[in-house]
Amino acid sequence: MNILHRLPSGPIVGTVVALCSILPLSAQGPDQPADGEAVSSLLSYESPQKQVWRVGFRLDTNGANLSNALATFPIPTDWPEQTVRLVDQQVGTQVTNWGPKDIDGGVRQVRALMAQVPAGSNCEILLTFEIERARIVGPSEAETAELQIPSRPSRSLKLALGNSPYINTTDTRIRNAAREVAAMEAANDWEKVENAYDWVREKVTYTEGNLKTASQALVDGTGDCEELTSLFIAICRNMKVPARMVWIPGHCYPEFYLEDKEGNGTWFPCQAAGTRQFGKMDEYRPVLQKGDRFRVPEHKTPQRYVSEFFTCNKRGGGDPDPNFVREIVE
């Protein structure tokens, strides 16, 4: 019998990629941002704080003999505002192969293969990371006046310009909203994006609820951090401004992308839900993922968030109980 577990997608959990050759973290090179982003001279990173997080997977066979078990889970990685260091790893003897893989768009994922897990075994893989994250201080007014919407976006930037799950950029209501925002007075491209930011925060009242599309949040006039972020991103994309989700534990916020006159680009954060922060970010919770359109082999359609996944073959006993871990240690 084949057993398949997927956790609901969202900022706390996430999905899967196919089997491939993988190496332990210790065999990898130095940590790099998932998409190779460089530190921007327009932003400063101040007052860093360290946290220790444990991420991983525990498996209770529940009396069954398991074979060809596969567990995958996302792990934090480096970004300009964040550095990640592996400080401890606990890997059970039943784990026959494991290691990280970068997924295009802004995620690092661990995949662990367990060829045989006998009944009564307790298999685990637990990774402990020291994560240092800094406050992001935004650019000066003189610097923002020089920024421009990219005229020739790269292939990777084009991922941040189209439709994504729940970010229905091409919806007529979103396009109409973007035209309304674009018609507002603005001295430069930075102010155009800021108009979109303030417009979304004015039109949508923060309300906890079930996940819905950006256009539905616009119609309802309500939404939580995901809907506010999605709507801002959708309007930005209609204005040809690349924008994306940033996922942290229990929350998300958007980033938008502008270039200087030399074509050097920077991703700027803003807080769609909560205290007004535009072009800066006072946040110490670790970045889990950046992006909102991930392609993984287990799904035919793009995923909003890369979540945990477990599958195996089993014989006898009850259904195995996979338990994914993401917890702050100190």
Short mmCIF file of N, CA and C in Angstrom, two decimals, residues 16-20 296-298:
data_model
loop_
_atom_site.label_atom_id
_atom_site.label_comp_id
_atom_site.label_asym_id
_atom_site.label_seq_id
_atom_site.Cartn_x
_atom_site.Cartn_y
_atom_site.Cartn_z
N VAL A 16 6.63 19.36 -2.61
CA VAL A 16 7.63 18.33 -2.87
C VAL A 16 8.30 18.46 -4.23
N VAL A 17 9.44 17.85 -4.37
CA VAL A 17 10.07 17.68 -5.68
C VAL A 17 10.48 16.23 -5.83
N ALA A 18 10.84 15.80 -7.04
CA ALA A 18 11.11 14.38 -7.29
C ALA A 18 12.47 13.95 -6.77
N LEU A 19 12.69 12.64 -6.73
CA LEU A 19 13.96 12.09 -6.28
C LEU A 19 15.10 12.50 -7.20
N CYS A 20 16.26 12.74 -6.61
CA CYS A 20 17.45 13.01 -7.41
C CYS A 20 18.66 12.69 -6.56
N VAL A 296 6.96 22.07 -8.93
CA VAL A 296 7.48 20.85 -8.32
C VAL A 296 6.84 19.65 -8.99
N PRO A 297 7.58 18.56 -9.16
CA PRO A 297 7.09 17.43 -9.97
C PRO A 297 5.81 16.77 -9.47
N GLU A 298 5.54 16.82 -8.16
CA GLU A 298 4.35 16.16 -7.65
C GLU A 298 3.05 16.89 -7.99
#
